[in-house]
mmCIF file of C-alpha atoms and ligand atoms in Angstrom:
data_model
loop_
_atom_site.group_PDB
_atom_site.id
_atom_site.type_symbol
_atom_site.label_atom_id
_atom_site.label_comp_id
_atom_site.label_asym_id
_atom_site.label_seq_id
_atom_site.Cartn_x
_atom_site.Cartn_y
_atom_site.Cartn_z
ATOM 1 C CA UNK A 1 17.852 -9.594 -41.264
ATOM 2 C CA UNK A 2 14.651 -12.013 -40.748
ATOM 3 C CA UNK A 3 12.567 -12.041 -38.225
ATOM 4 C CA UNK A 4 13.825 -15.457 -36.786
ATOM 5 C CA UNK A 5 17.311 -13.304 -36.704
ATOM 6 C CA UNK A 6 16.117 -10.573 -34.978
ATOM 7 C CA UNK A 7 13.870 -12.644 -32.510
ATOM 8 C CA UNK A 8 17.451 -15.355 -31.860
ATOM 9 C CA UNK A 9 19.572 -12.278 -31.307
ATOM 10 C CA UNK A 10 17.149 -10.375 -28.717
ATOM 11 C CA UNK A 11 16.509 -14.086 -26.944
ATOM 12 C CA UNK A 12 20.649 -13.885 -26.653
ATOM 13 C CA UNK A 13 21.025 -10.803 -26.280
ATOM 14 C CA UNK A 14 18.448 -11.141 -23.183
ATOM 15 C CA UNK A 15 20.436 -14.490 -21.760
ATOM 16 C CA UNK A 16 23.762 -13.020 -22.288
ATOM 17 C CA UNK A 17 22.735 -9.967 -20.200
ATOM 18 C CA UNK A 18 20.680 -11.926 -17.411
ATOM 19 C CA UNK A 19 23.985 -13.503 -17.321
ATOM 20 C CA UNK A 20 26.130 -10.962 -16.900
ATOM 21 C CA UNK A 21 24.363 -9.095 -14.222
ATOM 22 C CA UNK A 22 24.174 -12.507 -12.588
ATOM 23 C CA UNK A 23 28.140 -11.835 -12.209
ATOM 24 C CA UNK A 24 27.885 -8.065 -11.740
ATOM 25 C CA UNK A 25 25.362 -8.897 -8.126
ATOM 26 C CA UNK A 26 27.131 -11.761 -6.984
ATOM 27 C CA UNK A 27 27.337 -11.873 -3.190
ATOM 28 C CA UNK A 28 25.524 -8.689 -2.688
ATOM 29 C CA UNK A 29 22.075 -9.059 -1.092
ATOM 30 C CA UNK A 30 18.534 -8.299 -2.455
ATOM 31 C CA UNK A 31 15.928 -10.004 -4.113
ATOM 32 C CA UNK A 32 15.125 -10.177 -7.799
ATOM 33 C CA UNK A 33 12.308 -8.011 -9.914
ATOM 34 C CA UNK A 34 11.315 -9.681 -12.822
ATOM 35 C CA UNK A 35 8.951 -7.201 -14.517
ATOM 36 C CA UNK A 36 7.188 -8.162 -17.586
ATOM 37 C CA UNK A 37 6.357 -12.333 -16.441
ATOM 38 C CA UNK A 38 5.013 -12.741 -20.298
ATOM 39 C CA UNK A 39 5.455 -16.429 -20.920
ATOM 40 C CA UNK A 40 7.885 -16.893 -18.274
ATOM 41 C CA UNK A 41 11.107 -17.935 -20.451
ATOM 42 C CA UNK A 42 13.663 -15.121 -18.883
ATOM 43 C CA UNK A 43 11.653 -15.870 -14.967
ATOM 44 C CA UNK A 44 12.682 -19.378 -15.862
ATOM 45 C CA UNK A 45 16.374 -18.580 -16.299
ATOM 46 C CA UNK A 46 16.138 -15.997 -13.477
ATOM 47 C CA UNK A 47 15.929 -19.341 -11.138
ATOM 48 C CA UNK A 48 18.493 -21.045 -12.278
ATOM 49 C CA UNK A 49 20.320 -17.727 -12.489
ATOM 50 C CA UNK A 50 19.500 -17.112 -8.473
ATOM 51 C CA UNK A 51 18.035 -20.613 -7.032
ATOM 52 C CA UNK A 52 18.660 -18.898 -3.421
ATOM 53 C CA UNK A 53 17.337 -15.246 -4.006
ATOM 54 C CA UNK A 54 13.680 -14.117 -3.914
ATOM 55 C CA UNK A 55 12.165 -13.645 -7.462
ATOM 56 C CA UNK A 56 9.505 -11.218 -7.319
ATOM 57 C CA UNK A 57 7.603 -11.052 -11.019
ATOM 58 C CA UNK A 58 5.069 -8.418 -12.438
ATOM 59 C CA UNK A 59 2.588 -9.033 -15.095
ATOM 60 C CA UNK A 60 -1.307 -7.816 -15.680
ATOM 61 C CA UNK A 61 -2.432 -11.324 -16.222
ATOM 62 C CA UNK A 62 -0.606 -14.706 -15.878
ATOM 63 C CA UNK A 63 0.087 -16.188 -19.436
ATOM 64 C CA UNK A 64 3.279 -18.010 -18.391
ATOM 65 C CA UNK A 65 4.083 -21.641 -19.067
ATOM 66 C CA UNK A 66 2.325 -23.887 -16.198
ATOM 67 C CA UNK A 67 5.839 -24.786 -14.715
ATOM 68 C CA UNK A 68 6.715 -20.735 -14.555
ATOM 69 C CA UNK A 69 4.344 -19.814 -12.611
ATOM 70 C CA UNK A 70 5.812 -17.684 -9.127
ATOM 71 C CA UNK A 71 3.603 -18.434 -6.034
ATOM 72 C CA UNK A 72 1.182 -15.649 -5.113
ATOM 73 C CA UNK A 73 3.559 -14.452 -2.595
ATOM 74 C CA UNK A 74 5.695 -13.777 -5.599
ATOM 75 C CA UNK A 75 3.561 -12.627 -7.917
ATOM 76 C CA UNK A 76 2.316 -9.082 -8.411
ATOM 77 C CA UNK A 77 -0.745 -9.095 -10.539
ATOM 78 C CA UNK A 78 -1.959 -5.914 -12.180
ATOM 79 C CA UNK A 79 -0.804 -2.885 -14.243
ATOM 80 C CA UNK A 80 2.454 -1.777 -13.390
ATOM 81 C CA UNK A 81 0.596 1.687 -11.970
ATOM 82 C CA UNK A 82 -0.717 0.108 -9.708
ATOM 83 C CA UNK A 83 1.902 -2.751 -8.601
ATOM 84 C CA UNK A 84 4.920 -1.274 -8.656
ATOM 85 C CA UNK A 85 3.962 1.088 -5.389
ATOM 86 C CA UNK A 86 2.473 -1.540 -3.837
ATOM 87 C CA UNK A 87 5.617 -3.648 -4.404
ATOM 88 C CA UNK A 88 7.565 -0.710 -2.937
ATOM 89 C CA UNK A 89 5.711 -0.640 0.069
ATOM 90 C CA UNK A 90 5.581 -4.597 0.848
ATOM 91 C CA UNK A 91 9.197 -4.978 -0.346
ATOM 92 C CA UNK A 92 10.856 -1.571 0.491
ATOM 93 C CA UNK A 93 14.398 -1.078 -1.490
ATOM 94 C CA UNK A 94 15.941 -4.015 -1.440
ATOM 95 C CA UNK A 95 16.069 -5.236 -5.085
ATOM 96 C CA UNK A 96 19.768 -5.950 -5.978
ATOM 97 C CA UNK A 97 18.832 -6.161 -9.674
ATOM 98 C CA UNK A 98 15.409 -5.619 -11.611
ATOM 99 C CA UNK A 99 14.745 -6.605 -15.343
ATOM 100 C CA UNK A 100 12.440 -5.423 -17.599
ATOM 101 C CA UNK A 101 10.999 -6.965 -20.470
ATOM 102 C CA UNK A 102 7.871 -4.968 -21.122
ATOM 103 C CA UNK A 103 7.780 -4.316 -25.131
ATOM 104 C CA UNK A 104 5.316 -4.991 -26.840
ATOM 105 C CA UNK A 105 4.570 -3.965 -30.725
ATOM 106 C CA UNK A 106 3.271 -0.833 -30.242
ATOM 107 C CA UNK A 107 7.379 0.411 -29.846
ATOM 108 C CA UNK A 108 6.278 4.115 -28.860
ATOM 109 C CA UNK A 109 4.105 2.227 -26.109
ATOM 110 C CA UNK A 110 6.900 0.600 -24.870
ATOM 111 C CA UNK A 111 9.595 3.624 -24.759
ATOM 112 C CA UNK A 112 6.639 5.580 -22.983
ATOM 113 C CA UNK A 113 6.092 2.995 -20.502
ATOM 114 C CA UNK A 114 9.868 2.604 -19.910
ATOM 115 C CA UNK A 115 10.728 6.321 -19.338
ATOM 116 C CA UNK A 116 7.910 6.080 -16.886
ATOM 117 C CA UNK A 117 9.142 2.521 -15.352
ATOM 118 C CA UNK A 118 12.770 4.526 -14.899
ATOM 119 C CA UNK A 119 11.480 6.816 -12.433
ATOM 120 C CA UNK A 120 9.236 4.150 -10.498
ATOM 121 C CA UNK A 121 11.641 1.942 -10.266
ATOM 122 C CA UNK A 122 13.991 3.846 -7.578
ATOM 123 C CA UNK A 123 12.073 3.354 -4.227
ATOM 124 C CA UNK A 124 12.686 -0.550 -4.918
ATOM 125 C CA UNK A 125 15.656 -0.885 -5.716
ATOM 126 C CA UNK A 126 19.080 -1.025 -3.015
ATOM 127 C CA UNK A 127 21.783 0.946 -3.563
ATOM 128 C CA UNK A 128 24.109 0.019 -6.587
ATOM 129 C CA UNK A 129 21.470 -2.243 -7.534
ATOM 130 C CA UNK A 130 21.557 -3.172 -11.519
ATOM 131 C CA UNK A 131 18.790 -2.747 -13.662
ATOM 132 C CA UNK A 132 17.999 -3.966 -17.259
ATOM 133 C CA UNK A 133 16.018 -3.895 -19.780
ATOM 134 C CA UNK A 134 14.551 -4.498 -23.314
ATOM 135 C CA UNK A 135 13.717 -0.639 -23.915
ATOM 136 C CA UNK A 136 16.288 2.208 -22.662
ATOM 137 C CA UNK A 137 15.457 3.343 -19.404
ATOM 138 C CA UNK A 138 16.409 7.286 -18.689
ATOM 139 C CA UNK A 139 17.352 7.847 -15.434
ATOM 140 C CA UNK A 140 19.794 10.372 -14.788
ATOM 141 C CA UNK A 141 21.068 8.947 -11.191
ATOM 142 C CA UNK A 142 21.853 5.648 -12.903
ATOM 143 C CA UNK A 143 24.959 4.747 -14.903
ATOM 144 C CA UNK A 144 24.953 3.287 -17.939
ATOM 145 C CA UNK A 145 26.791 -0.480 -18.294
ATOM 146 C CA UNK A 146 28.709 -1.641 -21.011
ATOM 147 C CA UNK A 147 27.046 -4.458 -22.940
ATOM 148 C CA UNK A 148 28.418 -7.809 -22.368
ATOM 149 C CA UNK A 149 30.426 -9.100 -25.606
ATOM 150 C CA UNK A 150 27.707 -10.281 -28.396
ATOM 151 C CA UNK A 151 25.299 -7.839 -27.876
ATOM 152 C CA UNK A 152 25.091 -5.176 -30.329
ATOM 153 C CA UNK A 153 24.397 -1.611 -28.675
ATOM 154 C CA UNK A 154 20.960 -0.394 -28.579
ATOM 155 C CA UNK A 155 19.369 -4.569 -28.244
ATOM 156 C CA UNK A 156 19.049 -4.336 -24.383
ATOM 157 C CA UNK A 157 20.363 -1.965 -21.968
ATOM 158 C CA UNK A 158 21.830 -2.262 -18.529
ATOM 159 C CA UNK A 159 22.188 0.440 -15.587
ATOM 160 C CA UNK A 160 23.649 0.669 -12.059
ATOM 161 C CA UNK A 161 21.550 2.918 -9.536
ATOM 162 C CA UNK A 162 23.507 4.725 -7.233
ATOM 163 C CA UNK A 163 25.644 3.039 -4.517
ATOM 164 C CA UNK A 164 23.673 3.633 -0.848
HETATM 165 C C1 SAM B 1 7.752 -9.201 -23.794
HETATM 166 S S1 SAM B 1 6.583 -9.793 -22.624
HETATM 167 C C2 SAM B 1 7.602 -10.497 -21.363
HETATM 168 C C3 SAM B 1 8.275 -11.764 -21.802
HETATM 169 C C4 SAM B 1 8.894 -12.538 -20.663
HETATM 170 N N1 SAM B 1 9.957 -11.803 -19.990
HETATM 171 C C5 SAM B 1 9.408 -13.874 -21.123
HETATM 172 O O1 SAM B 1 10.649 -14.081 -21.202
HETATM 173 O O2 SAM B 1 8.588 -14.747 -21.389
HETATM 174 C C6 SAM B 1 6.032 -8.310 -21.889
HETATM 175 C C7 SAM B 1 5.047 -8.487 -20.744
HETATM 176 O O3 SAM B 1 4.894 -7.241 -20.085
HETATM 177 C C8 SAM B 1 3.560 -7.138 -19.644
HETATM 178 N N2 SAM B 1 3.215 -5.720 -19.481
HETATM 179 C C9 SAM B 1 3.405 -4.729 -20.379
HETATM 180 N N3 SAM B 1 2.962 -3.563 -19.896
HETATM 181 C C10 SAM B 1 2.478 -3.809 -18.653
HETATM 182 C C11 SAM B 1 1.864 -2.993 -17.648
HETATM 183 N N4 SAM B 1 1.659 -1.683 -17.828
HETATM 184 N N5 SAM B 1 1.486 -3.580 -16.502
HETATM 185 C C12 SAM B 1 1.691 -4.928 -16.303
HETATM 186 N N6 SAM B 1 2.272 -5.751 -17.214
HETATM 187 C C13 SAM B 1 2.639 -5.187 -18.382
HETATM 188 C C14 SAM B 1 2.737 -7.795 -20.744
HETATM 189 O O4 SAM B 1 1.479 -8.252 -20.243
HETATM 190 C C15 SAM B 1 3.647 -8.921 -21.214
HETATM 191 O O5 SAM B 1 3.329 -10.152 -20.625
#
């Protein structure tokens, strides 16, 4: 496979997942983590995704497109160490779903920082929120999601945290 194959099939693999957790949190409650703002391109489908729900985005420096840029009240600018518990505090549990996008090329990097993400993650998320992701993330309390149809096992990965 090329790399324009592999880079179409993660982009679709991402949208066809954003899309399906769209479905699996409709008319729940709870805001939106996007974590991992990059360039902005899965934020951007986020709103369309949730035009009434709270998008709160992570990054360590803005390097999104101008028009994909959250508001500072949205926007949680640092390392992930440092964010995410400051997130938890200002925003308690109340995500309903949380993505993560946080590879990068250095792939043992990104498993690292995703085993680590998986155990931050809990304190802001509700209960039976879903979370997904680029890189596995190993949390025992969560259950794993099937894939929606299209997306070859092991592309992205998708989790529900315990119910409340
Ligand atoms: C693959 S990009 C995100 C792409 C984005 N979702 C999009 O669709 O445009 C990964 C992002 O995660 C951010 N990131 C990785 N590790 C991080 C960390 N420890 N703290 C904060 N941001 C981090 C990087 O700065 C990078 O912008």
């Amino acid at each position: 496979m090329s790399r324009l194959d592999s880079a179409i099939r993660r982009l679709q693999a991402q949208r066809l997942c954003l899309d399906e957790a769209a479905v699996l949190v409709e008319g729940r409650p709870g805001h939106i983590l996007e974590i991992g703002l990059g360039n902005g391109r899965t934020y951007d489908h986020l709103r369309c995704l949730f035009p009434e729900r709270d998008i709160y985005c992570f990054d360590r420096r803005i390097a999104a497109h101008p028009d994909c840029i959250p508001d500072d009240g949205h926007m949680f600018l640092g390392d992930l160490a440092n964010t995410l518990p400051l997130a938890a505090h200002r925003l308690g549990p109340a995500a309903i779903l949380a993505h993560a996008d946080i590879g990068s090329g250095d792939r043992q990097a990104s498993l690292d920082l995703a085993i680590w993400l998986a155990e931050a993650l809990p304190p802001l998320l509700a209960g039976g929120a879903v979370v997904i992701g680029d890189q596995p993330l190993p949390n025992t309390a969560w259950a794993t999601l099937d894939l929606p149809g299209g997306v070859a096992k092991g592309r992205y990965h998708m989790y529900r945290a315990k119910p409340a």
